[in-house]
Coordinates of C-alpha atoms and ligand atoms in Angstrom, one line a residue:
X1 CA 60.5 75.8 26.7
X2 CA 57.0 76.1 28.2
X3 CA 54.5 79.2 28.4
X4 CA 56.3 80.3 31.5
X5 CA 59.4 81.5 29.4
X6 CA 58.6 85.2 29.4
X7 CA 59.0 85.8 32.4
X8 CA 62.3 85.0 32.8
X9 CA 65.7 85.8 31.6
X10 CA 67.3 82.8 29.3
X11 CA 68.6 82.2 26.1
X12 CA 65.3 82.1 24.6
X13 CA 63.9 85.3 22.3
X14 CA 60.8 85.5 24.5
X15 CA 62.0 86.3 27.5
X16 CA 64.5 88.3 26.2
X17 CA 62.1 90.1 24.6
X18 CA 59.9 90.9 27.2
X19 CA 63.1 91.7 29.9
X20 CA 64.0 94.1 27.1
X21 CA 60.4 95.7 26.8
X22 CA 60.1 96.4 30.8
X23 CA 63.5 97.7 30.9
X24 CA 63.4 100.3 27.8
X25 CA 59.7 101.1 29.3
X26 CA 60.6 101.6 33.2
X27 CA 63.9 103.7 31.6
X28 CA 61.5 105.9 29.7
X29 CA 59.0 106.1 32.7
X30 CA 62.0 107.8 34.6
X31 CA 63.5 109.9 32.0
X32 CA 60.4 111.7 31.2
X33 CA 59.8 111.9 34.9
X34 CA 63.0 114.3 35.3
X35 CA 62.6 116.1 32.0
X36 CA 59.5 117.8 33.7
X37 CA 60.5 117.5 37.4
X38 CA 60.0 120.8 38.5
X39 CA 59.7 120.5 42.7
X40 CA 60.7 117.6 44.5
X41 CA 57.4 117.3 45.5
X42 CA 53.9 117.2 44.6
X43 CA 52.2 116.9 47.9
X44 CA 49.3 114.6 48.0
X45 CA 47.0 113.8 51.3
X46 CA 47.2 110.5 53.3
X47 CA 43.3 109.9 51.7
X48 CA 44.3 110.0 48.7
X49 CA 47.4 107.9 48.8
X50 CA 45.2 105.6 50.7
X51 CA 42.4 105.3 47.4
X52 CA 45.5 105.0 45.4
X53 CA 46.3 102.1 47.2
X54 CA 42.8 101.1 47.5
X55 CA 42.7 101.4 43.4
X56 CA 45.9 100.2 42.2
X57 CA 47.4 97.9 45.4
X58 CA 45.2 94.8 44.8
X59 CA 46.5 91.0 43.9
X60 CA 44.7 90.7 40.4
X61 CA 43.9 87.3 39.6
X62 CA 45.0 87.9 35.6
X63 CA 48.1 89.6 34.7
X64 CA 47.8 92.9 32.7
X65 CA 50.2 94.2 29.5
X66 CA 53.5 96.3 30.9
X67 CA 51.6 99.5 29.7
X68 CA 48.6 99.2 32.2
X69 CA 51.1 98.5 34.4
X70 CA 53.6 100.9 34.0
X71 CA 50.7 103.4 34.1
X72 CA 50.0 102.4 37.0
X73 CA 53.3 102.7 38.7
X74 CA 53.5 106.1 37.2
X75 CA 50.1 107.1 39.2
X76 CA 51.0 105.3 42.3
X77 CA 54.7 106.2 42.6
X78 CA 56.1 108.9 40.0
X79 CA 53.8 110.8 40.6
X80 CA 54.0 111.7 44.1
X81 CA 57.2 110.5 45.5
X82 CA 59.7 112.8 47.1
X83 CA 62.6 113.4 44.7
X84 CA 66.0 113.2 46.2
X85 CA 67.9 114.0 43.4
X86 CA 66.5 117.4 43.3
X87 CA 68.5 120.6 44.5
X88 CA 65.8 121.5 46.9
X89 CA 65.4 118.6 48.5
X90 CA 67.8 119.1 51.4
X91 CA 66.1 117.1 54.4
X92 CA 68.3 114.1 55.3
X93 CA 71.3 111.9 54.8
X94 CA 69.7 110.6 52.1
X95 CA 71.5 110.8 48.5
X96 CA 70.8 111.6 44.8
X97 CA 72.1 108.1 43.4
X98 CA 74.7 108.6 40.6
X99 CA 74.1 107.3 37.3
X100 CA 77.1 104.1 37.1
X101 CA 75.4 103.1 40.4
X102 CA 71.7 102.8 38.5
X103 CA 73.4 101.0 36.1
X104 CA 75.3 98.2 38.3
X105 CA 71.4 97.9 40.0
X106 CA 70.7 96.8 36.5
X107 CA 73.2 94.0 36.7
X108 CA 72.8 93.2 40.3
X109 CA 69.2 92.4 39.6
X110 CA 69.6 90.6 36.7
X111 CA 72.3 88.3 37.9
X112 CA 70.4 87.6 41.6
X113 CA 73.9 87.0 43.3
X114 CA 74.0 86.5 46.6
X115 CA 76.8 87.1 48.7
X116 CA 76.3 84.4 51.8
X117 CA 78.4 81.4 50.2
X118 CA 81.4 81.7 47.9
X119 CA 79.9 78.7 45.7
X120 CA 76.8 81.4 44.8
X121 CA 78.8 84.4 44.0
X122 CA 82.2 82.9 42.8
X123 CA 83.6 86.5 40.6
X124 CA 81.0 88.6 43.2
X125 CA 82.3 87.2 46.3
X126 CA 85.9 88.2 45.5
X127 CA 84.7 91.6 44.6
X128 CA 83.3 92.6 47.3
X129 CA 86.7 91.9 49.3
X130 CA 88.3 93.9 46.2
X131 CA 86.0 96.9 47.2
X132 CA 86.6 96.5 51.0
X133 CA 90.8 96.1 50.6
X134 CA 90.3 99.3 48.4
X135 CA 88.4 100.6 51.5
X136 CA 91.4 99.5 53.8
X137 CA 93.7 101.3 52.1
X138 CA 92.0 104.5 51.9
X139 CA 91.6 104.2 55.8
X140 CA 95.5 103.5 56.2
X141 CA 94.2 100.4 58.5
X142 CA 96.6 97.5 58.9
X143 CA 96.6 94.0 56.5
X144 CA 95.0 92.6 59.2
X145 CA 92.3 94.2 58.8
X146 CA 88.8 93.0 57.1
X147 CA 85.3 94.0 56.1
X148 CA 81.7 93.4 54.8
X149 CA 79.0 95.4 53.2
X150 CA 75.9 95.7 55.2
X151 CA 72.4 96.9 54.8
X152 CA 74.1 100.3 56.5
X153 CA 74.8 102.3 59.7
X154 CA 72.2 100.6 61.8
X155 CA 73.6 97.1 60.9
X156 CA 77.5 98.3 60.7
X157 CA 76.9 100.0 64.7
X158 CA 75.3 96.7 65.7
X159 CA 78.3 94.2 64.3
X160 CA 80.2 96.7 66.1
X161 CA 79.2 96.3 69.5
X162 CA 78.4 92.4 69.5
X163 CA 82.0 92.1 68.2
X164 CA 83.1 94.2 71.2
X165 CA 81.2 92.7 73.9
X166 CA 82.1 89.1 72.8
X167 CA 85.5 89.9 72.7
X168 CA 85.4 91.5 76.4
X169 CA 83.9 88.6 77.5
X170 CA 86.0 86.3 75.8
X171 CA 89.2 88.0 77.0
X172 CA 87.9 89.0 80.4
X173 CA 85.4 86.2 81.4
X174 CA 86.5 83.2 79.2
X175 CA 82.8 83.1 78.1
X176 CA 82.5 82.4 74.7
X177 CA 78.7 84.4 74.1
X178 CA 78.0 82.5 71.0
X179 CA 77.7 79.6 72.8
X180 CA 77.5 80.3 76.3
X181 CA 75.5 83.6 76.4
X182 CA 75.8 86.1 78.7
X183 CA 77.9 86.2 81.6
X184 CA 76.7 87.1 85.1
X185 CA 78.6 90.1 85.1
X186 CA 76.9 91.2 81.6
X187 CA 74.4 93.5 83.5
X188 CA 77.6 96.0 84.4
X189 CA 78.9 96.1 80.8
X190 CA 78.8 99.9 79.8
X191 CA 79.4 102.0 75.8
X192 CA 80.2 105.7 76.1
X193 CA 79.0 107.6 73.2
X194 CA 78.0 111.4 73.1
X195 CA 74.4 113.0 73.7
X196 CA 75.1 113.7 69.5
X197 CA 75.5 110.0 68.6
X198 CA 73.0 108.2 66.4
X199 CA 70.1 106.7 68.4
X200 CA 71.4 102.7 67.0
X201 CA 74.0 103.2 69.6
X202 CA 71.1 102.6 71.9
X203 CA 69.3 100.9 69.6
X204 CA 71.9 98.2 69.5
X205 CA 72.6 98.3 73.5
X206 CA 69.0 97.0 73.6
X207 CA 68.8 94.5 71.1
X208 CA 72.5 92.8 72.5
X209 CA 70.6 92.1 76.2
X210 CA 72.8 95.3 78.0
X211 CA 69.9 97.4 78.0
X212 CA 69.9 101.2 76.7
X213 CA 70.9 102.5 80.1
X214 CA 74.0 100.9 79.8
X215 CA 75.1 103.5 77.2
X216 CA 76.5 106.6 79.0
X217 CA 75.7 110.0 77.1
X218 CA 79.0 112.2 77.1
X219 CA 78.4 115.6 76.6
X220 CA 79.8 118.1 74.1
X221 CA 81.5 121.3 73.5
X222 CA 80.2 124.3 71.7
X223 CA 81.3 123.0 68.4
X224 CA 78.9 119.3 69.1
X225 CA 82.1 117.1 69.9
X226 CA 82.3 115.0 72.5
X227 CA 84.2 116.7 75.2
X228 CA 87.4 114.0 76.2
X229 CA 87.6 115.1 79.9
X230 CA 84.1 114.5 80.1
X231 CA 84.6 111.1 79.0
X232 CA 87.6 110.3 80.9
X233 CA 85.4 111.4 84.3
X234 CA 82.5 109.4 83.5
X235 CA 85.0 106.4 82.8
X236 CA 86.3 106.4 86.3
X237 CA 83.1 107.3 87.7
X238 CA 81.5 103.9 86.2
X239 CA 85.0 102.2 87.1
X240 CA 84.6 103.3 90.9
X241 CA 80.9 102.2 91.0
X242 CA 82.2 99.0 90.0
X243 CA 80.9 98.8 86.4
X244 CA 82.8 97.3 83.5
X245 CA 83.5 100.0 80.1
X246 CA 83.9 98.1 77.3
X247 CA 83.4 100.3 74.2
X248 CA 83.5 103.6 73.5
X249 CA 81.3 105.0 69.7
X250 CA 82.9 108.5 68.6
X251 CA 81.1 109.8 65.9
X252 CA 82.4 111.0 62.7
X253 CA 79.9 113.2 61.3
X254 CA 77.0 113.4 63.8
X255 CA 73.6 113.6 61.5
X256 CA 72.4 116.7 62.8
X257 CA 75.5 118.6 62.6
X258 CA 78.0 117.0 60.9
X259 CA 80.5 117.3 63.7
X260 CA 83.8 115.2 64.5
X261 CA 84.0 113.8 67.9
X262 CA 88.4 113.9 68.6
X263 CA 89.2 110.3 68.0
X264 CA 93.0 111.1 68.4
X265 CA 92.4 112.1 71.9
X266 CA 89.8 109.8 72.4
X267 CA 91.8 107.0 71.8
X268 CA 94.6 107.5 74.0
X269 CA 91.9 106.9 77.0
X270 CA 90.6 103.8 75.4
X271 CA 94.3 102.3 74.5
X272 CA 94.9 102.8 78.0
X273 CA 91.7 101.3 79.7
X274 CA 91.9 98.4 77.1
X275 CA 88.1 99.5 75.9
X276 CA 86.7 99.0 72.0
X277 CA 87.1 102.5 70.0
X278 CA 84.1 102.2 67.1
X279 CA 84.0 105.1 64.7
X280 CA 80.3 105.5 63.5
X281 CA 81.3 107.5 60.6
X282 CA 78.0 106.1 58.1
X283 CA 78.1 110.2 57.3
X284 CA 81.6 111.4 57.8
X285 CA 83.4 108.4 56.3
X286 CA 83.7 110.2 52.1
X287 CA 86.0 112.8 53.9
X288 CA 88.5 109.7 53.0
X289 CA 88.5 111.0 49.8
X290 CA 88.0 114.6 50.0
X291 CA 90.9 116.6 48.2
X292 CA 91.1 119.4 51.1
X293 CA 89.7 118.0 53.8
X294 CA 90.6 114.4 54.3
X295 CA 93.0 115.3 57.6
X296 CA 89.9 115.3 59.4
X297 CA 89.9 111.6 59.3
X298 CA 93.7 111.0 59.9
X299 CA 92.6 109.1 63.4
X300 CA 90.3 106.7 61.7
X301 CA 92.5 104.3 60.8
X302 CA 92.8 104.0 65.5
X303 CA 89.9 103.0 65.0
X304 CA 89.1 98.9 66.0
X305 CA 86.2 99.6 64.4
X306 CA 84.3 101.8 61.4
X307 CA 81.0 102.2 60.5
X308 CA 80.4 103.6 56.5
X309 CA 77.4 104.0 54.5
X310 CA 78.2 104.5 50.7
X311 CA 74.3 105.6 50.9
X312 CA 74.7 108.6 52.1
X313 CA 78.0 110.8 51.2
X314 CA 79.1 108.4 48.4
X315 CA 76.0 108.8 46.2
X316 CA 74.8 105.4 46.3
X317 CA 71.7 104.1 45.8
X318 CA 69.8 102.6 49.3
X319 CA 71.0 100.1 50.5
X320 CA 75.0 100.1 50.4
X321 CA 76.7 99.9 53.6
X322 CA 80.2 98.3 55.3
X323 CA 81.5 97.6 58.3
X324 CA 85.5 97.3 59.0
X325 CA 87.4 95.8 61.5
X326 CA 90.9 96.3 62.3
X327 CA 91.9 92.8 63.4
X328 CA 89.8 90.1 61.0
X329 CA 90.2 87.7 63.9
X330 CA 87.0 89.9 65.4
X331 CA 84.9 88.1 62.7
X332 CA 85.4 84.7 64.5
X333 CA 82.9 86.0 67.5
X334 CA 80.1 85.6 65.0
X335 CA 81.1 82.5 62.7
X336 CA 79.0 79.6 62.6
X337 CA 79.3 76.8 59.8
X338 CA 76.1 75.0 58.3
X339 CA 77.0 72.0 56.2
X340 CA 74.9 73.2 53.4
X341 CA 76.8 76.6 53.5
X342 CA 80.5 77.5 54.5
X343 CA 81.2 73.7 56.3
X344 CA 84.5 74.4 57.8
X345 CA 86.8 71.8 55.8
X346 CA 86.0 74.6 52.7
X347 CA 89.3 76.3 51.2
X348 CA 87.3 79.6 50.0
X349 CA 86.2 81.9 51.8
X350 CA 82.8 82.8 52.6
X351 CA 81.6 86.2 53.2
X352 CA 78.8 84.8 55.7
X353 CA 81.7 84.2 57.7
X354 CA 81.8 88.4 58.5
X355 CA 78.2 89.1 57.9
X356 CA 74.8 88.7 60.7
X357 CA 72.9 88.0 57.0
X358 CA 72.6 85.5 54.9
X359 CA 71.0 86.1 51.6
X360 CA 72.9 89.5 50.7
X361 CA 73.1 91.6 47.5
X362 CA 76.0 92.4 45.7
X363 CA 76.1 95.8 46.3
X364 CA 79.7 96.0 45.9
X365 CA 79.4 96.3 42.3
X366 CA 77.8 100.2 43.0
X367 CA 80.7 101.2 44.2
X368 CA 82.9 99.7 41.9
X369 CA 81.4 100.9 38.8
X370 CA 81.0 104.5 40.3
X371 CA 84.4 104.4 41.3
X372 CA 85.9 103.0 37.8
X373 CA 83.6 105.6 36.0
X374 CA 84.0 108.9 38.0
X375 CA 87.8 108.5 39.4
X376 CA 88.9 109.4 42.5
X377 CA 89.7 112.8 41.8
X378 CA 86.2 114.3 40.9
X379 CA 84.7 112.4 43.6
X380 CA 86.7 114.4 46.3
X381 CA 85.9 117.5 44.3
X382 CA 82.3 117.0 44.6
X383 CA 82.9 116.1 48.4
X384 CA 84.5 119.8 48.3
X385 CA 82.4 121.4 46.4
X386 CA 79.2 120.5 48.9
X387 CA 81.3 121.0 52.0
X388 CA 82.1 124.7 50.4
X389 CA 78.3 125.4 49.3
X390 CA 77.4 124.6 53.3
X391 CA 79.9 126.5 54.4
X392 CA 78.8 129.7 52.2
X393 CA 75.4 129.1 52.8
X394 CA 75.8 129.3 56.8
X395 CA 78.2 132.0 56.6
X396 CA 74.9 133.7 54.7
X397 CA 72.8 132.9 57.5
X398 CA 75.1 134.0 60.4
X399 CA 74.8 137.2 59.1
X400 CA 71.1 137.8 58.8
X401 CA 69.1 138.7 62.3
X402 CA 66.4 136.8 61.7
X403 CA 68.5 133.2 61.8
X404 CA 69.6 131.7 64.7
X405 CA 72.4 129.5 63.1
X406 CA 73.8 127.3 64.8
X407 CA 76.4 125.5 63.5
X408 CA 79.6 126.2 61.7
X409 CA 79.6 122.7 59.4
X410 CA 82.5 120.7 58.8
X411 CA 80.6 118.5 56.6
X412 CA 77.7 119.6 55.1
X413 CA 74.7 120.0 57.6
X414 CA 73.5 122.7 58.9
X415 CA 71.0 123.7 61.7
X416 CA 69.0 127.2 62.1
X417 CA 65.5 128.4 63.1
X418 CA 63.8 131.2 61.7
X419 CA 63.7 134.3 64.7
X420 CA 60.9 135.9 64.7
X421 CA 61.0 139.6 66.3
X422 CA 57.4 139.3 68.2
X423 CA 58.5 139.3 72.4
X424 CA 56.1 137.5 74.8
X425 CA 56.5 138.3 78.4
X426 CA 56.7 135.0 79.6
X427 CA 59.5 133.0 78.3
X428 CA 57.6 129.6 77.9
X429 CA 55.1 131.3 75.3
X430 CA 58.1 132.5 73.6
X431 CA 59.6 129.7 73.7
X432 CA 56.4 127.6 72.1
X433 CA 55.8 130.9 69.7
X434 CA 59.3 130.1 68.2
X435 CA 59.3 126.6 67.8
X436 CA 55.5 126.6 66.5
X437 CA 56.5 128.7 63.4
X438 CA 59.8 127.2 62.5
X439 CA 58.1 123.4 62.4
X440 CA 55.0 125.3 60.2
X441 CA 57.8 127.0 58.0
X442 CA 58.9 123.3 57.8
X443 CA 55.6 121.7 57.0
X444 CA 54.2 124.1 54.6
X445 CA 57.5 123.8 52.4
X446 CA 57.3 120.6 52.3
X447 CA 53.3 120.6 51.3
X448 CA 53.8 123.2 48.8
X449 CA 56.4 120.7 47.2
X450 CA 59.2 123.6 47.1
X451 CA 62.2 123.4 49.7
X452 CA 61.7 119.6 51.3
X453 CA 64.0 120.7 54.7
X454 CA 64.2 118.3 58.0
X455 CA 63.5 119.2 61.4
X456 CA 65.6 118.7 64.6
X457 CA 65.2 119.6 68.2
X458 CA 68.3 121.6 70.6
X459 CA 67.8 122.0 73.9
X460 CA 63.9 121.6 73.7
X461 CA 64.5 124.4 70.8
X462 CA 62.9 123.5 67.4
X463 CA 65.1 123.9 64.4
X464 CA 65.3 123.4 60.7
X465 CA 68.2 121.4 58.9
X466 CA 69.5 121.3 55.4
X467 CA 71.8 118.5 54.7
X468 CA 72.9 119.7 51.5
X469 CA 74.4 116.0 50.2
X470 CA 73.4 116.8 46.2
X471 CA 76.5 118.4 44.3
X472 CA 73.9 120.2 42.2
X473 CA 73.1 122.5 44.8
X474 CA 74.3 125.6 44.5
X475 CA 75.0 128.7 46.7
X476 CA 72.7 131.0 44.5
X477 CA 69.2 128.7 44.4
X478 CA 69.7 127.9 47.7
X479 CA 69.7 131.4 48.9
X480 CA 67.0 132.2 47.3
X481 CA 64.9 129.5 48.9
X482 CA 66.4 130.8 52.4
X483 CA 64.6 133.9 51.4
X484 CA 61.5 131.9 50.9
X485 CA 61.8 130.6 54.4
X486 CA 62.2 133.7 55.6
X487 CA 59.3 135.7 53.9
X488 CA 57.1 132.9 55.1
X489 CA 58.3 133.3 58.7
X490 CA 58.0 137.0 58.1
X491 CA 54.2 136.6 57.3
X492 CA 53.2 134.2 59.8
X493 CA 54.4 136.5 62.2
X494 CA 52.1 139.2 60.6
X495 CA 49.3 136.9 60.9
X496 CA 50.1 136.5 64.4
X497 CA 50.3 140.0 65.3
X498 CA 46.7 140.9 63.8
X499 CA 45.3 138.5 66.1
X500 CA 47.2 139.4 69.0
X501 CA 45.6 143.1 68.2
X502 CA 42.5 141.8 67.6
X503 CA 42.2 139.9 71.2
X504 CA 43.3 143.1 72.6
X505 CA 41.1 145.2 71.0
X506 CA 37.9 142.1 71.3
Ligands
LIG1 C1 72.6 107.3 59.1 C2 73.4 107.1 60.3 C3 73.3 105.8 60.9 C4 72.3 104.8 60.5 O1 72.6 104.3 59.3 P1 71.5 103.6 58.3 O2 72.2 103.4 57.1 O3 70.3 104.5 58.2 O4 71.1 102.3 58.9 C5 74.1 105.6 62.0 N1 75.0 106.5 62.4 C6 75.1 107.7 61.8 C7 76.1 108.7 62.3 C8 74.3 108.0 60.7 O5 74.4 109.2 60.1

């Protein structure tokens, strides 16, 4: 051993040693961190984050003990990150991580797989496709279907549509894109999704060479679901004008609302027309294993393809994603064999053979440990109990005066703006009066560190979300930090009113 040992895990005492030092340390570092975490945040200005990073951000030319510079992580990132985990952080689809989960990061990071080549990940490799078949089965897909983690929704939407335009050109054009590239006719390729799906539907349309105005917004009914008639008119409409659909993205849990476009309807049109069904459900996709409410996703398994994110509603931590496909054959549109890697004479299978990565975690081993250690039967009761807490909570709203709410959630997100009762004559000063306080109800909560909400825009209409993700939320604390938002609404609009006197009486 040389001088170097330390700093790596081996058989020898020093490294070990030192591996077990950081650990216990970091471990401590967080502990003590929730033991006093009172808000989920402790706001601190951009200038002096920046002299933080001016102070602690530097390349030092000498190393320092694991005390200096676990202190130093402490000041530069305990202290002032945003804490998902706690109750009153409510902002986005973004998850408290559960504890078997932390611990199979331990083990992921300490073993370095990588998931490209079976040769690098021999046990890892087969577990991932354990996790997926497990997936398959909860979906009710066919054997022939297949899967892969991915980095998430964004990457699970894109594998989604390059799968479905290579296959319609294959199938249609005899153009194999891989190889070829696009076909003439690519420019009148056209996705149908509704004005509620996630922007990577777009996203995606741009990056594959079709352009984001190939992607037709369909829009929906009162309850945010894509309206089907719509869809089937805008269909023919591109048919007549000579354009080409090729895939349709319904969305199973749109972020802001949580809402359920009808894939059983939805599919009848697109079995008919011969056109790629993707179901986006990154959000909606734990409903698989929710106790009551699983029927909402009895469609899925129509499906050719699913989008999931096990970051979001299955408590994982970032980044933990899959993508499934209901005929494995898809994966063939993407394969390409290096000699060093998957050469094609190879009898195992790789999983670089599904995946647009290479170097990949094993983030399979999340899921399985969280699934081994909490059961399938408590995870669909915490799935139920969130879905239940939203569901109170709005019902709360609805009946106050001073809410607009405006959404009944399926899942658990929910959209409202504070109402203030101050009428302007003209409708546009209303208008910005209304959306002005409900964005500073949403900015001072989050810089007092109390209620960490998100903000979303209807119909040029500013509002406030909760996603309420964390099963430690309850119906209680959470009502009681609605009344929060509305005392603070209540007294800006006091404020305003003295100086709408005043310039009256000035
Ligand atoms: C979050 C989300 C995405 C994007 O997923 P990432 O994991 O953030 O890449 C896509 N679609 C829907 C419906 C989502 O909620």
């Amino acid at each position: 051993m040389n001088s170097f040992d330390k700093w790596f895990l081996s058989s020898d005492s020093n490294g070990l040693e030192n591996y077990h030092q950081f650990m216990t340390k970091t471990v401590k570092i967080v502990e003590t961190h929730y033991q006093s975490l009172e808000k989920p945040y402790e706001h601190i200005g951009t200038e002096d984050i920046q002299k933080n990073i001016e102070k602690y951000v530097k390349f030092e030319y000498e190393g320092k003990s694991s005390d200096a510079v676990l202190t130093s992580l402490q000041h530069l990132v305990m202290d002032h990150s945003l804490h998902i985990s706690h109750p009153a952080a409510m902002a986005h689809l973004h998850c408290p991580p559960m504890i078997p989960a932390l611990a199979a990061e331990v083990i992921i990071s300490a073993l370095n797989q990588s998931m490209d080549s079976w040769d690098q990940s021999p046990v890892a490799t087969y577990i991932e496709d354990g996790i997926i078949q497990e997936m398959i089965k909860e979906i009710n897909y066919p054997q022939s279907a297949s899967g892969v983690f991915t980095s998430g929704g964004t990457q699970s939407n894109y594998m989604a549509l390059l799968l479905a335009r290579n296959e319609y050109c294959a199938k249609n054009f005899s153009i194999n894109v891989s190889k070829q590239g696009l076909p003439m006719e690519a420019k009148k390729l056209r996705i149908f999704c509704s004005e509620k799906a996630h922007f990577t539907v777009q996203q995606s349309a741009a990056q594959l060479g079709l352009g984001m105005d190939s992607v037709i917004s369909i829009k929906t009914n009162e309850r945010y679901e894509m309206c089907t008639d719509a869809l089937y008119e805008e269909i023919a409409k591109v048919k007549q004008q000579g354009n080409l659909p090729f895939a349709v993205v319904a969305t199973i849990g749109t972020t802001d609302f949580g809402s359920i476009d009808p894939l059983g309807e939805i599919c009848k049109l697109t079995d008919r027309e011969n056109i790629w069904l993707h179901a986006d459900a990154a959000y909606g996709g734990a409903l698989l294993f929710s106790n009551q409410h699983s029927h909402l996703l009895s469609h899925l398994k129509k499906a050719d393809s699913i989008t999931m994110d096990f970051h979001k509603w299955f408590y994982q931590p970032v980044s933990c994603g899959a993508f499934f496909v209901k005929n494995s054959s898809m994966f063939e549109h993407i394969q390409l064999h290096a000699d060093y890697l998957n050469p094609e004479e190879d009898t195992h299978f790789h999983l670089v053979d599904r995946s647009i990565q290479t170097t990949k975690r094993f983030d399979a081993l999340k899921v399985w440990l969280t699934f081994q250690a909490v059961g399938k039967q408590e995870f669909g009761e915490m799935i139920d109990y969130t879905i239940k807490t939203a569901k109170q909570t709005a019902n709360y709203l609805q009946k106050r005066t001073d809410i607009e709410a405006l959404n009944n959630p399926v899942m658990n997100a929910i959209v409202f703006r504070y109402q203030p009762k101050v009428i302007y004559m003209d409708d546009q000063k209303q208008r910005l009066y209304e959306n002005d306080i409900n964005q500073y109800i949403q900015q001072l909560l989050y810089e007092q560190g109390q209620l960490i909400m998100a903000k979303t825009k209807f119909e040029g209409k500013s509002y406030l979300k909760l996603t309420m993700l964390n099963p430690l939320i309850t119906f209680d604390e959470t009502v009681k930090r609605l009344d929060e938002v509305i005392n603070l609404g209540k007294e800006l609009e006091k404020k305003e009113e003295r100086l709408r006197e005043r310039s009256v009486i000035g």
